[in-house]
Amino acid sequence: MVRQAYAPLPPSYVPNTTLSATINLDEEVKLAESRAERDLQESLAELFSIIVTLDELEKAFLKDAVPEADYTDICERSLMQYNSILKDETVAQAFGSLDAFKQEWGLEVPRATERIRAGMPSTALIAGSGGGGGGGSGGGSGGGGGGAGGGGGGGGGSYGSGGGGGGGGGSNGPNDGGNVPSGALILEATQDFITFLDALRLGLLAKDQLHPLLTDVIHAVNKVTDRDFENRGKIVQWLITLNQMKASDVLDEDQARELELDINSAYQGFKSTLT
């Protein structure tokens, strides 16, 4: 038997010179046919990135690998970006639901799922964290050096643990070394409670009207005290409920009545911590 010097080509292989000549290897492959389609793909990619980032951030925070103030700031910014992107109706329609998006792209992100559904950092939702509301509305309310608890870590005279760069050490809560919360912070929290309850009584029942006001309430409360109090959990539950609604969704009459009762009860519980 005569041996061939090379392996023979498969008998079915026939070079297609016509097809080879029509493919330009230097030509850029377009992933989108229009600018609108490209913008949509970029928005979905941003959402994917935010979800993964939030999951890794939660893992790092649980391991004490990230400072509380940094965690709060990054988490709040990520959630704000997530919600901002989904305000675009085209993006929201393509995104569908969080569960559907995770299934489509094979995402296993239980911690990010919990955080997105809550709509706030865990430091703002859990009493005793001492860092609630840090990166949000508490950034610059302190000016002088007379704020109680100002000796905590970081920004000398700034109010609350969320102000300046102070981290979690400067809490003004009444259980923080026996310090009494400043009158300005108590007044702010009281005003936020009253503003929210007034909004309900005026018939402002849409998610995009109530959620920001209730967020202000929990931020203000956390600046005054990190102690748990009666019906504080009701604030958290309603924040989660509102966060899972669409921006245009409106509470019905029964829900509005229950919400008013719960927040008013939480307000009374908050006042009891000040005596």
PDB file of C-alpha atoms in Angstrom:
ATOM      1  CA  MET A   1       0.000   0.000   0.000  1.00  0.00           C
ATOM      2  CA  VAL A   2       1.381   3.356  -1.037  1.00  0.00           C
ATOM      3  CA  ARG A   3       1.425   5.986   1.734  1.00  0.00           C
ATOM      4  CA  GLN A   4       0.487   9.539   0.860  1.00  0.00           C
ATOM      5  CA  ALA A   5       2.813  12.331   1.944  1.00  0.00           C
ATOM      6  CA  TYR A   6      -0.074  14.403   3.302  1.00  0.00           C
ATOM      7  CA  ALA A   7      -3.512  13.861   4.729  1.00  0.00           C
ATOM      8  CA  PRO A   8      -6.119  14.009   1.968  1.00  0.00           C
ATOM      9  CA  LEU A   9      -8.922  16.558   2.140  1.00  0.00           C
ATOM     10  CA  PRO A  10     -12.358  15.231   3.034  1.00  0.00           C
ATOM     11  CA  PRO A  11     -14.150  14.306  -0.173  1.00  0.00           C
ATOM     12  CA  SER A  12     -17.072  16.590   0.673  1.00  0.00           C
ATOM     13  CA  TYR A  13     -14.913  19.722   1.006  1.00  0.00           C
ATOM     14  CA  VAL A  14     -15.111  22.059  -1.940  1.00  0.00           C
ATOM     15  CA  PRO A  15     -13.551  25.534  -1.538  1.00  0.00           C
ATOM     16  CA  ASN A  16     -16.096  28.277  -2.115  1.00  0.00           C
ATOM     17  CA  THR A  17     -14.109  31.084  -3.646  1.00  0.00           C
ATOM     18  CA  THR A  18     -17.223  33.125  -4.345  1.00  0.00           C
ATOM     19  CA  LEU A  19     -18.253  33.269  -0.665  1.00  0.00           C
ATOM     20  CA  SER A  20     -14.707  33.998   0.494  1.00  0.00           C
ATOM     21  CA  ALA A  21     -14.451  36.896  -1.887  1.00  0.00           C
ATOM     22  CA  THR A  22     -17.635  38.536  -0.557  1.00  0.00           C
ATOM     23  CA  ILE A  23     -16.502  38.700   3.101  1.00  0.00           C
ATOM     24  CA  ASN A  24     -14.511  41.786   4.028  1.00  0.00           C
ATOM     25  CA  LEU A  25     -12.583  41.021   7.197  1.00  0.00           C
ATOM     26  CA  ASP A  26     -11.770  44.706   7.656  1.00  0.00           C
ATOM     27  CA  GLU A  27     -15.408  45.763   7.715  1.00  0.00           C
ATOM     28  CA  GLU A  28     -16.837  46.719  11.130  1.00  0.00           C
ATOM     29  CA  VAL A  29     -19.667  44.479  12.252  1.00  0.00           C
ATOM     30  CA  LYS A  30     -22.613  46.592  13.365  1.00  0.00           C
ATOM     31  CA  LEU A  31     -24.412  45.305  16.443  1.00  0.00           C
ATOM     32  CA  ALA A  32     -27.192  47.836  16.017  1.00  0.00           C
ATOM     33  CA  GLU A  33     -28.913  49.103  12.913  1.00  0.00           C
ATOM     34  CA  SER A  34     -29.847  52.489  14.356  1.00  0.00           C
ATOM     35  CA  ARG A  35     -28.839  54.909  17.075  1.00  0.00           C
ATOM     36  CA  ALA A  36     -32.006  54.148  19.037  1.00  0.00           C
ATOM     37  CA  GLU A  37     -31.204  50.443  19.002  1.00  0.00           C
ATOM     38  CA  ARG A  38     -27.627  51.137  20.117  1.00  0.00           C
ATOM     39  CA  ASP A  39     -28.837  53.354  22.966  1.00  0.00           C
ATOM     40  CA  LEU A  40     -31.216  50.615  24.080  1.00  0.00           C
ATOM     41  CA  GLN A  41     -28.433  48.027  24.126  1.00  0.00           C
ATOM     42  CA  GLU A  42     -26.186  50.363  26.098  1.00  0.00           C
ATOM     43  CA  SER A  43     -28.937  51.007  28.639  1.00  0.00           C
ATOM     44  CA  LEU A  44     -29.555  47.289  29.120  1.00  0.00           C
ATOM     45  CA  ALA A  45     -25.812  46.760  29.518  1.00  0.00           C
ATOM     46  CA  GLU A  46     -25.748  49.482  32.186  1.00  0.00           C
ATOM     47  CA  LEU A  47     -28.573  47.766  34.053  1.00  0.00           C
ATOM     48  CA  PHE A  48     -26.702  44.458  33.889  1.00  0.00           C
ATOM     49  CA  SER A  49     -23.586  46.146  35.276  1.00  0.00           C
ATOM     50  CA  ILE A  50     -25.481  47.868  38.092  1.00  0.00           C
ATOM     51  CA  ILE A  51     -27.152  44.629  39.190  1.00  0.00           C
ATOM     52  CA  VAL A  52     -23.848  42.751  39.312  1.00  0.00           C
ATOM     53  CA  THR A  53     -22.151  45.664  41.098  1.00  0.00           C
ATOM     54  CA  LEU A  54     -24.865  45.803  43.753  1.00  0.00           C
ATOM     55  CA  ASP A  55     -24.545  42.089  44.427  1.00  0.00           C
ATOM     56  CA  GLU A  56     -20.777  42.326  44.869  1.00  0.00           C
ATOM     57  CA  LEU A  57     -21.184  45.446  47.022  1.00  0.00           C
ATOM     58  CA  GLU A  58     -23.585  43.635  49.350  1.00  0.00           C
ATOM     59  CA  LYS A  59     -21.152  40.723  49.677  1.00  0.00           C
ATOM     60  CA  ALA A  60     -18.284  43.085  50.471  1.00  0.00           C
ATOM     61  CA  PHE A  61     -20.342  44.960  53.062  1.00  0.00           C
ATOM     62  CA  LEU A  62     -21.336  41.740  54.818  1.00  0.00           C
ATOM     63  CA  LYS A  63     -17.639  40.861  55.081  1.00  0.00           C
ATOM     64  CA  ASP A  64     -16.737  44.328  56.434  1.00  0.00           C
ATOM     65  CA  ALA A  65     -14.578  44.828  53.351  1.00  0.00           C
ATOM     66  CA  VAL A  66     -16.084  48.240  52.606  1.00  0.00           C
ATOM     67  CA  PRO A  67     -16.675  51.105  55.081  1.00  0.00           C
ATOM     68  CA  GLU A  68     -20.285  51.789  55.999  1.00  0.00           C
ATOM     69  CA  ALA A  69     -20.264  55.328  54.599  1.00  0.00           C
ATOM     70  CA  ASP A  70     -18.791  54.159  51.276  1.00  0.00           C
ATOM     71  CA  TYR A  71     -21.297  51.318  51.069  1.00  0.00           C
ATOM     72  CA  THR A  72     -24.215  53.681  51.649  1.00  0.00           C
ATOM     73  CA  ASP A  73     -22.980  56.200  49.076  1.00  0.00           C
ATOM     74  CA  ILE A  74     -22.280  53.627  46.342  1.00  0.00           C
ATOM     75  CA  CYS A  75     -25.518  51.767  46.979  1.00  0.00           C
ATOM     76  CA  GLU A  76     -27.652  54.907  46.844  1.00  0.00           C
ATOM     77  CA  ARG A  77     -26.007  56.116  43.632  1.00  0.00           C
ATOM     78  CA  SER A  78     -26.387  52.691  42.006  1.00  0.00           C
ATOM     79  CA  LEU A  79     -30.067  52.468  42.916  1.00  0.00           C
ATOM     80  CA  MET A  80     -30.645  56.006  41.654  1.00  0.00           C
ATOM     81  CA  GLN A  81     -28.984  55.151  38.316  1.00  0.00           C
ATOM     82  CA  TYR A  82     -30.972  51.908  38.060  1.00  0.00           C
ATOM     83  CA  ASN A  83     -34.289  53.699  38.566  1.00  0.00           C
ATOM     84  CA  SER A  84     -33.291  56.571  36.287  1.00  0.00           C
ATOM     85  CA  ILE A  85     -32.498  54.242  33.380  1.00  0.00           C
ATOM     86  CA  LEU A  86     -35.793  52.401  33.775  1.00  0.00           C
ATOM     87  CA  LYS A  87     -37.768  55.647  33.536  1.00  0.00           C
ATOM     88  CA  ASP A  88     -37.281  55.351  29.771  1.00  0.00           C
ATOM     89  CA  GLU A  89     -40.370  53.473  28.561  1.00  0.00           C
ATOM     90  CA  THR A  90     -38.487  51.768  25.722  1.00  0.00           C
ATOM     91  CA  VAL A  91     -35.823  50.474  28.096  1.00  0.00           C
ATOM     92  CA  ALA A  92     -38.404  49.418  30.678  1.00  0.00           C
ATOM     93  CA  GLN A  93     -40.327  47.465  28.052  1.00  0.00           C
ATOM     94  CA  ALA A  94     -37.204  45.678  26.808  1.00  0.00           C
ATOM     95  CA  PHE A  95     -36.032  45.041  30.379  1.00  0.00           C
ATOM     96  CA  GLY A  96     -39.335  43.555  31.484  1.00  0.00           C
ATOM     97  CA  SER A  97     -39.174  42.514  35.121  1.00  0.00           C
ATOM     98  CA  LEU A  98     -36.084  41.993  37.247  1.00  0.00           C
ATOM     99  CA  ASP A  99     -36.784  38.261  37.486  1.00  0.00           C
ATOM    100  CA  ALA A 100     -37.226  37.957  33.716  1.00  0.00           C
ATOM    101  CA  PHE A 101     -33.999  39.878  33.058  1.00  0.00           C
ATOM    102  CA  LYS A 102     -32.058  37.680  35.476  1.00  0.00           C
ATOM    103  CA  GLN A 103     -33.405  34.528  33.864  1.00  0.00           C
ATOM    104  CA  GLU A 104     -32.623  35.749  30.346  1.00  0.00           C
ATOM    105  CA  TRP A 105     -28.983  36.475  31.196  1.00  0.00           C
ATOM    106  CA  GLY A 106     -28.393  33.720  33.753  1.00  0.00           C
ATOM    107  CA  LEU A 107     -27.831  36.057  36.702  1.00  0.00           C
ATOM    108  CA  GLU A 108     -27.677  34.625  40.220  1.00  0.00           C
ATOM    109  CA  VAL A 109     -27.758  37.795  42.315  1.00  0.00           C
ATOM    110  CA  PRO A 110     -29.952  37.265  45.398  1.00  0.00           C
ATOM    111  CA  ARG A 111     -28.427  40.121  47.395  1.00  0.00           C
ATOM    112  CA  ALA A 112     -28.824  42.623  44.570  1.00  0.00           C
ATOM    113  CA  THR A 113     -32.411  41.457  44.081  1.00  0.00           C
ATOM    114  CA  GLU A 114     -33.207  42.117  47.728  1.00  0.00           C
ATOM    115  CA  ARG A 115     -31.553  45.543  47.635  1.00  0.00           C
ATOM    116  CA  ILE A 116     -33.315  46.634  44.440  1.00  0.00           C
ATOM    117  CA  ARG A 117     -36.695  45.567  45.792  1.00  0.00           C
ATOM    118  CA  ALA A 118     -36.046  47.433  49.038  1.00  0.00           C
ATOM    119  CA  GLY A 119     -34.913  50.497  47.109  1.00  0.00           C
ATOM    120  CA  MET A 120     -32.541  51.663  49.856  1.00  0.00           C
ATOM    121  CA  PRO A 121     -29.218  50.622  51.413  1.00  0.00           C
ATOM    122  CA  SER A 122     -29.450  48.222  54.327  1.00  0.00           C
ATOM    123  CA  THR A 123     -27.893  50.910  56.527  1.00  0.00           C
ATOM    124  CA  ALA A 124     -31.011  53.019  56.067  1.00  0.00           C
ATOM    125  CA  LEU A 125     -33.452  50.198  56.707  1.00  0.00           C
ATOM    126  CA  ILE A 126     -31.949  48.474  59.733  1.00  0.00           C
ATOM    127  CA  ALA A 127     -32.170  50.205  63.091  1.00  0.00           C
ATOM    128  CA  GLY A 128     -28.871  50.315  64.925  1.00  0.00           C
ATOM    129  CA  SER A 129     -26.681  50.546  61.836  1.00  0.00           C
ATOM    130  CA  GLY A 130     -25.724  54.093  62.716  1.00  0.00           C
ATOM    131  CA  GLY A 131     -25.148  54.984  59.082  1.00  0.00           C
ATOM    132  CA  GLY A 132     -28.638  55.430  57.779  1.00  0.00           C
ATOM    133  CA  GLY A 133     -29.163  58.168  55.288  1.00  0.00           C
ATOM    134  CA  GLY A 134     -25.465  58.851  54.931  1.00  0.00           C
ATOM    135  CA  GLY A 135     -24.995  59.515  51.265  1.00  0.00           C
ATOM    136  CA  GLY A 136     -28.455  60.869  50.606  1.00  0.00           C
ATOM    137  CA  SER A 137     -30.083  63.906  52.088  1.00  0.00           C
ATOM    138  CA  GLY A 138     -27.833  64.210  55.098  1.00  0.00           C
ATOM    139  CA  GLY A 139     -24.777  65.373  53.225  1.00  0.00           C
ATOM    140  CA  GLY A 140     -24.387  68.959  54.306  1.00  0.00           C
ATOM    141  CA  SER A 141     -26.870  69.940  56.965  1.00  0.00           C
ATOM    142  CA  GLY A 142     -24.308  70.725  59.614  1.00  0.00           C
ATOM    143  CA  GLY A 143     -22.443  73.972  59.583  1.00  0.00           C
ATOM    144  CA  GLY A 144     -21.276  75.011  63.003  1.00  0.00           C
ATOM    145  CA  GLY A 145     -19.566  73.103  65.708  1.00  0.00           C
ATOM    146  CA  GLY A 146     -22.526  72.881  68.048  1.00  0.00           C
ATOM    147  CA  GLY A 147     -24.077  69.678  66.705  1.00  0.00           C
ATOM    148  CA  ALA A 148     -24.457  66.984  69.321  1.00  0.00           C
ATOM    149  CA  GLY A 149     -22.322  63.974  68.647  1.00  0.00           C
ATOM    150  CA  GLY A 150     -19.934  66.025  66.578  1.00  0.00           C
ATOM    151  CA  GLY A 151     -16.955  64.266  68.077  1.00  0.00           C
ATOM    152  CA  GLY A 152     -17.618  61.139  66.020  1.00  0.00           C
ATOM    153  CA  GLY A 153     -15.284  60.061  63.269  1.00  0.00           C
ATOM    154  CA  GLY A 154     -14.698  62.597  60.537  1.00  0.00           C
ATOM    155  CA  GLY A 155     -16.460  65.880  59.993  1.00  0.00           C
ATOM    156  CA  GLY A 156     -16.249  67.664  63.361  1.00  0.00           C
ATOM    157  CA  GLY A 157     -19.293  69.880  63.359  1.00  0.00           C
ATOM    158  CA  SER A 158     -21.469  68.156  60.758  1.00  0.00           C
ATOM    159  CA  TYR A 159     -24.765  66.692  61.842  1.00  0.00           C
ATOM    160  CA  GLY A 160     -25.294  62.956  61.884  1.00  0.00           C
ATOM    161  CA  SER A 161     -23.244  60.094  60.762  1.00  0.00           C
ATOM    162  CA  GLY A 162     -24.291  60.726  57.162  1.00  0.00           C
ATOM    163  CA  GLY A 163     -22.772  64.206  56.944  1.00  0.00           C
ATOM    164  CA  GLY A 164     -19.394  64.995  55.452  1.00  0.00           C
ATOM    165  CA  GLY A 165     -17.011  62.061  55.429  1.00  0.00           C
ATOM    166  CA  GLY A 166     -17.525  60.989  58.982  1.00  0.00           C
ATOM    167  CA  GLY A 167     -18.545  57.387  58.452  1.00  0.00           C
ATOM    168  CA  GLY A 168     -20.564  55.716  61.197  1.00  0.00           C
ATOM    169  CA  GLY A 169     -18.958  57.181  64.260  1.00  0.00           C
ATOM    170  CA  GLY A 170     -20.723  60.507  64.649  1.00  0.00           C
ATOM    171  CA  SER A 171     -24.278  59.357  65.283  1.00  0.00           C
ATOM    172  CA  ASN A 172     -26.489  61.810  67.070  1.00  0.00           C
ATOM    173  CA  GLY A 173     -28.770  59.112  68.432  1.00  0.00           C
ATOM    174  CA  PRO A 174     -29.809  59.313  72.065  1.00  0.00           C
ATOM    175  CA  ASN A 175     -28.181  55.977  72.729  1.00  0.00           C
ATOM    176  CA  ASP A 176     -24.786  57.078  71.380  1.00  0.00           C
ATOM    177  CA  GLY A 177     -22.814  57.428  74.560  1.00  0.00           C
ATOM    178  CA  GLY A 178     -25.769  59.181  76.209  1.00  0.00           C
ATOM    179  CA  ASN A 179     -25.669  62.151  73.805  1.00  0.00           C
ATOM    180  CA  VAL A 180     -28.899  64.028  73.199  1.00  0.00           C
ATOM    181  CA  PRO A 181     -29.845  64.569  69.515  1.00  0.00           C
ATOM    182  CA  SER A 182     -29.757  68.169  68.336  1.00  0.00           C
ATOM    183  CA  GLY A 183     -32.985  70.116  68.126  1.00  0.00           C
ATOM    184  CA  ALA A 184     -32.441  70.790  64.421  1.00  0.00           C
ATOM    185  CA  LEU A 185     -32.400  67.083  63.581  1.00  0.00           C
ATOM    186  CA  ILE A 186     -35.472  66.385  65.706  1.00  0.00           C
ATOM    187  CA  LEU A 187     -37.280  69.263  63.995  1.00  0.00           C
ATOM    188  CA  GLU A 188     -36.295  67.963  60.556  1.00  0.00           C
ATOM    189  CA  ALA A 189     -37.605  64.470  61.321  1.00  0.00           C
ATOM    190  CA  THR A 190     -40.832  65.867  62.775  1.00  0.00           C
ATOM    191  CA  GLN A 191     -41.395  68.047  59.710  1.00  0.00           C
ATOM    192  CA  ASP A 192     -40.797  65.103  57.373  1.00  0.00           C
ATOM    193  CA  PHE A 193     -43.374  62.988  59.216  1.00  0.00           C
ATOM    194  CA  ILE A 194     -45.923  65.818  59.077  1.00  0.00           C
ATOM    195  CA  THR A 195     -45.197  66.538  55.402  1.00  0.00           C
ATOM    196  CA  PHE A 196     -45.781  62.902  54.481  1.00  0.00           C
ATOM    197  CA  LEU A 197     -49.023  62.638  56.445  1.00  0.00           C
ATOM    198  CA  ASP A 198     -50.252  65.924  54.949  1.00  0.00           C
ATOM    199  CA  ALA A 199     -49.513  64.608  51.447  1.00  0.00           C
ATOM    200  CA  LEU A 200     -51.725  61.590  52.123  1.00  0.00           C
ATOM    201  CA  ARG A 201     -54.544  63.777  53.424  1.00  0.00           C
ATOM    202  CA  LEU A 202     -54.282  65.967  50.317  1.00  0.00           C
ATOM    203  CA  GLY A 203     -54.778  62.925  48.106  1.00  0.00           C
ATOM    204  CA  LEU A 204     -51.223  62.527  46.791  1.00  0.00           C
ATOM    205  CA  LEU A 205     -51.333  58.757  46.382  1.00  0.00           C
ATOM    206  CA  ALA A 206     -49.031  58.019  43.422  1.00  0.00           C
ATOM    207  CA  LYS A 207     -45.800  56.112  43.968  1.00  0.00           C
ATOM    208  CA  ASP A 208     -43.643  58.896  42.538  1.00  0.00           C
ATOM    209  CA  GLN A 209     -45.260  61.365  44.953  1.00  0.00           C
ATOM    210  CA  LEU A 210     -45.056  59.308  48.145  1.00  0.00           C
ATOM    211  CA  HIS A 211     -41.811  57.345  47.850  1.00  0.00           C
ATOM    212  CA  PRO A 212     -39.453  60.380  47.961  1.00  0.00           C
ATOM    213  CA  LEU A 213     -41.304  61.801  50.974  1.00  0.00           C
ATOM    214  CA  LEU A 214     -41.162  58.514  52.887  1.00  0.00           C
ATOM    215  CA  THR A 215     -37.485  58.194  52.010  1.00  0.00           C
ATOM    216  CA  ASP A 216     -36.929  61.592  53.621  1.00  0.00           C
ATOM    217  CA  VAL A 217     -38.696  60.313  56.742  1.00  0.00           C
ATOM    218  CA  ILE A 218     -36.449  57.282  57.215  1.00  0.00           C
ATOM    219  CA  HIS A 219     -33.317  59.333  56.506  1.00  0.00           C
ATOM    220  CA  ALA A 220     -34.313  61.982  59.046  1.00  0.00           C
ATOM    221  CA  VAL A 221     -35.237  59.397  61.670  1.00  0.00           C
ATOM    222  CA  ASN A 222     -31.901  57.634  61.285  1.00  0.00           C
ATOM    223  CA  LYS A 223     -30.046  60.894  61.868  1.00  0.00           C
ATOM    224  CA  VAL A 224     -31.825  61.345  65.198  1.00  0.00           C
ATOM    225  CA  THR A 225     -31.657  57.817  66.587  1.00  0.00           C
ATOM    226  CA  ASP A 226     -30.309  54.416  65.654  1.00  0.00           C
ATOM    227  CA  ARG A 227     -32.556  52.708  68.179  1.00  0.00           C
ATOM    228  CA  ASP A 228     -35.505  50.664  67.026  1.00  0.00           C
ATOM    229  CA  PHE A 229     -38.891  51.971  68.089  1.00  0.00           C
ATOM    230  CA  GLU A 230     -42.499  50.893  67.881  1.00  0.00           C
ATOM    231  CA  ASN A 231     -43.770  50.589  64.300  1.00  0.00           C
ATOM    232  CA  ARG A 232     -40.473  51.679  62.757  1.00  0.00           C
ATOM    233  CA  GLY A 233     -40.702  48.500  60.712  1.00  0.00           C
ATOM    234  CA  LYS A 234     -43.919  49.818  59.166  1.00  0.00           C
ATOM    235  CA  ILE A 235     -41.938  52.615  57.518  1.00  0.00           C
ATOM    236  CA  VAL A 236     -39.566  50.064  56.009  1.00  0.00           C
ATOM    237  CA  GLN A 237     -42.408  47.816  54.831  1.00  0.00           C
ATOM    238  CA  TRP A 238     -44.158  50.683  53.072  1.00  0.00           C
ATOM    239  CA  LEU A 239     -40.904  51.841  51.484  1.00  0.00           C
ATOM    240  CA  ILE A 240     -40.484  48.377  49.985  1.00  0.00           C
ATOM    241  CA  THR A 241     -44.128  48.261  48.889  1.00  0.00           C
ATOM    242  CA  LEU A 242     -43.933  51.662  47.193  1.00  0.00           C
ATOM    243  CA  ASN A 243     -40.587  50.866  45.591  1.00  0.00           C
ATOM    244  CA  GLN A 244     -42.042  47.813  43.838  1.00  0.00           C
ATOM    245  CA  MET A 245     -44.863  49.857  42.311  1.00  0.00           C
ATOM    246  CA  LYS A 246     -44.626  51.584  38.950  1.00  0.00           C
ATOM    247  CA  ALA A 247     -44.104  55.335  39.073  1.00  0.00           C
ATOM    248  CA  SER A 248     -47.650  55.988  37.875  1.00  0.00           C
ATOM    249  CA  ASP A 249     -49.311  53.435  40.175  1.00  0.00           C
ATOM    250  CA  VAL A 250     -51.706  54.907  42.728  1.00  0.00           C
ATOM    251  CA  LEU A 251     -52.739  53.575  46.135  1.00  0.00           C
ATOM    252  CA  ASP A 252     -56.410  52.791  46.541  1.00  0.00           C
ATOM    253  CA  GLU A 253     -58.494  54.220  49.372  1.00  0.00           C
ATOM    254  CA  ASP A 254     -57.966  51.262  51.708  1.00  0.00           C
ATOM    255  CA  GLN A 255     -54.202  51.269  51.162  1.00  0.00           C
ATOM    256  CA  ALA A 256     -54.034  55.008  51.763  1.00  0.00           C
ATOM    257  CA  ARG A 257     -55.964  54.696  55.014  1.00  0.00           C
ATOM    258  CA  GLU A 258     -53.724  51.854  56.204  1.00  0.00           C
ATOM    259  CA  LEU A 259     -50.573  53.760  55.216  1.00  0.00           C
ATOM    260  CA  GLU A 260     -51.688  56.847  57.119  1.00  0.00           C
ATOM    261  CA  LEU A 261     -52.441  54.773  60.210  1.00  0.00           C
ATOM    262  CA  ASP A 262     -49.082  52.961  60.073  1.00  0.00           C
ATOM    263  CA  ILE A 263     -46.983  56.090  59.573  1.00  0.00           C
ATOM    264  CA  ASN A 264     -48.872  57.994  62.243  1.00  0.00           C
ATOM    265  CA  SER A 265     -48.221  55.083  64.634  1.00  0.00           C
ATOM    266  CA  ALA A 266     -44.540  55.139  63.683  1.00  0.00           C
ATOM    267  CA  TYR A 267     -44.496  58.888  64.321  1.00  0.00           C
ATOM    268  CA  GLN A 268     -45.832  58.341  67.833  1.00  0.00           C
ATOM    269  CA  GLY A 269     -43.241  55.615  68.383  1.00  0.00           C
ATOM    270  CA  PHE A 270     -40.496  57.944  67.192  1.00  0.00           C
ATOM    271  CA  LYS A 271     -41.605  60.681  69.583  1.00  0.00           C
ATOM    272  CA  SER A 272     -41.535  58.200  72.459  1.00  0.00           C
ATOM    273  CA  THR A 273     -37.784  57.703  71.937  1.00  0.00           C
ATOM    274  CA  LEU A 274     -37.189  61.393  72.599  1.00  0.00           C
ATOM    275  CA  THR A 275     -38.634  61.407  76.107  1.00  0.00           C
TER     276      THR A 275
END
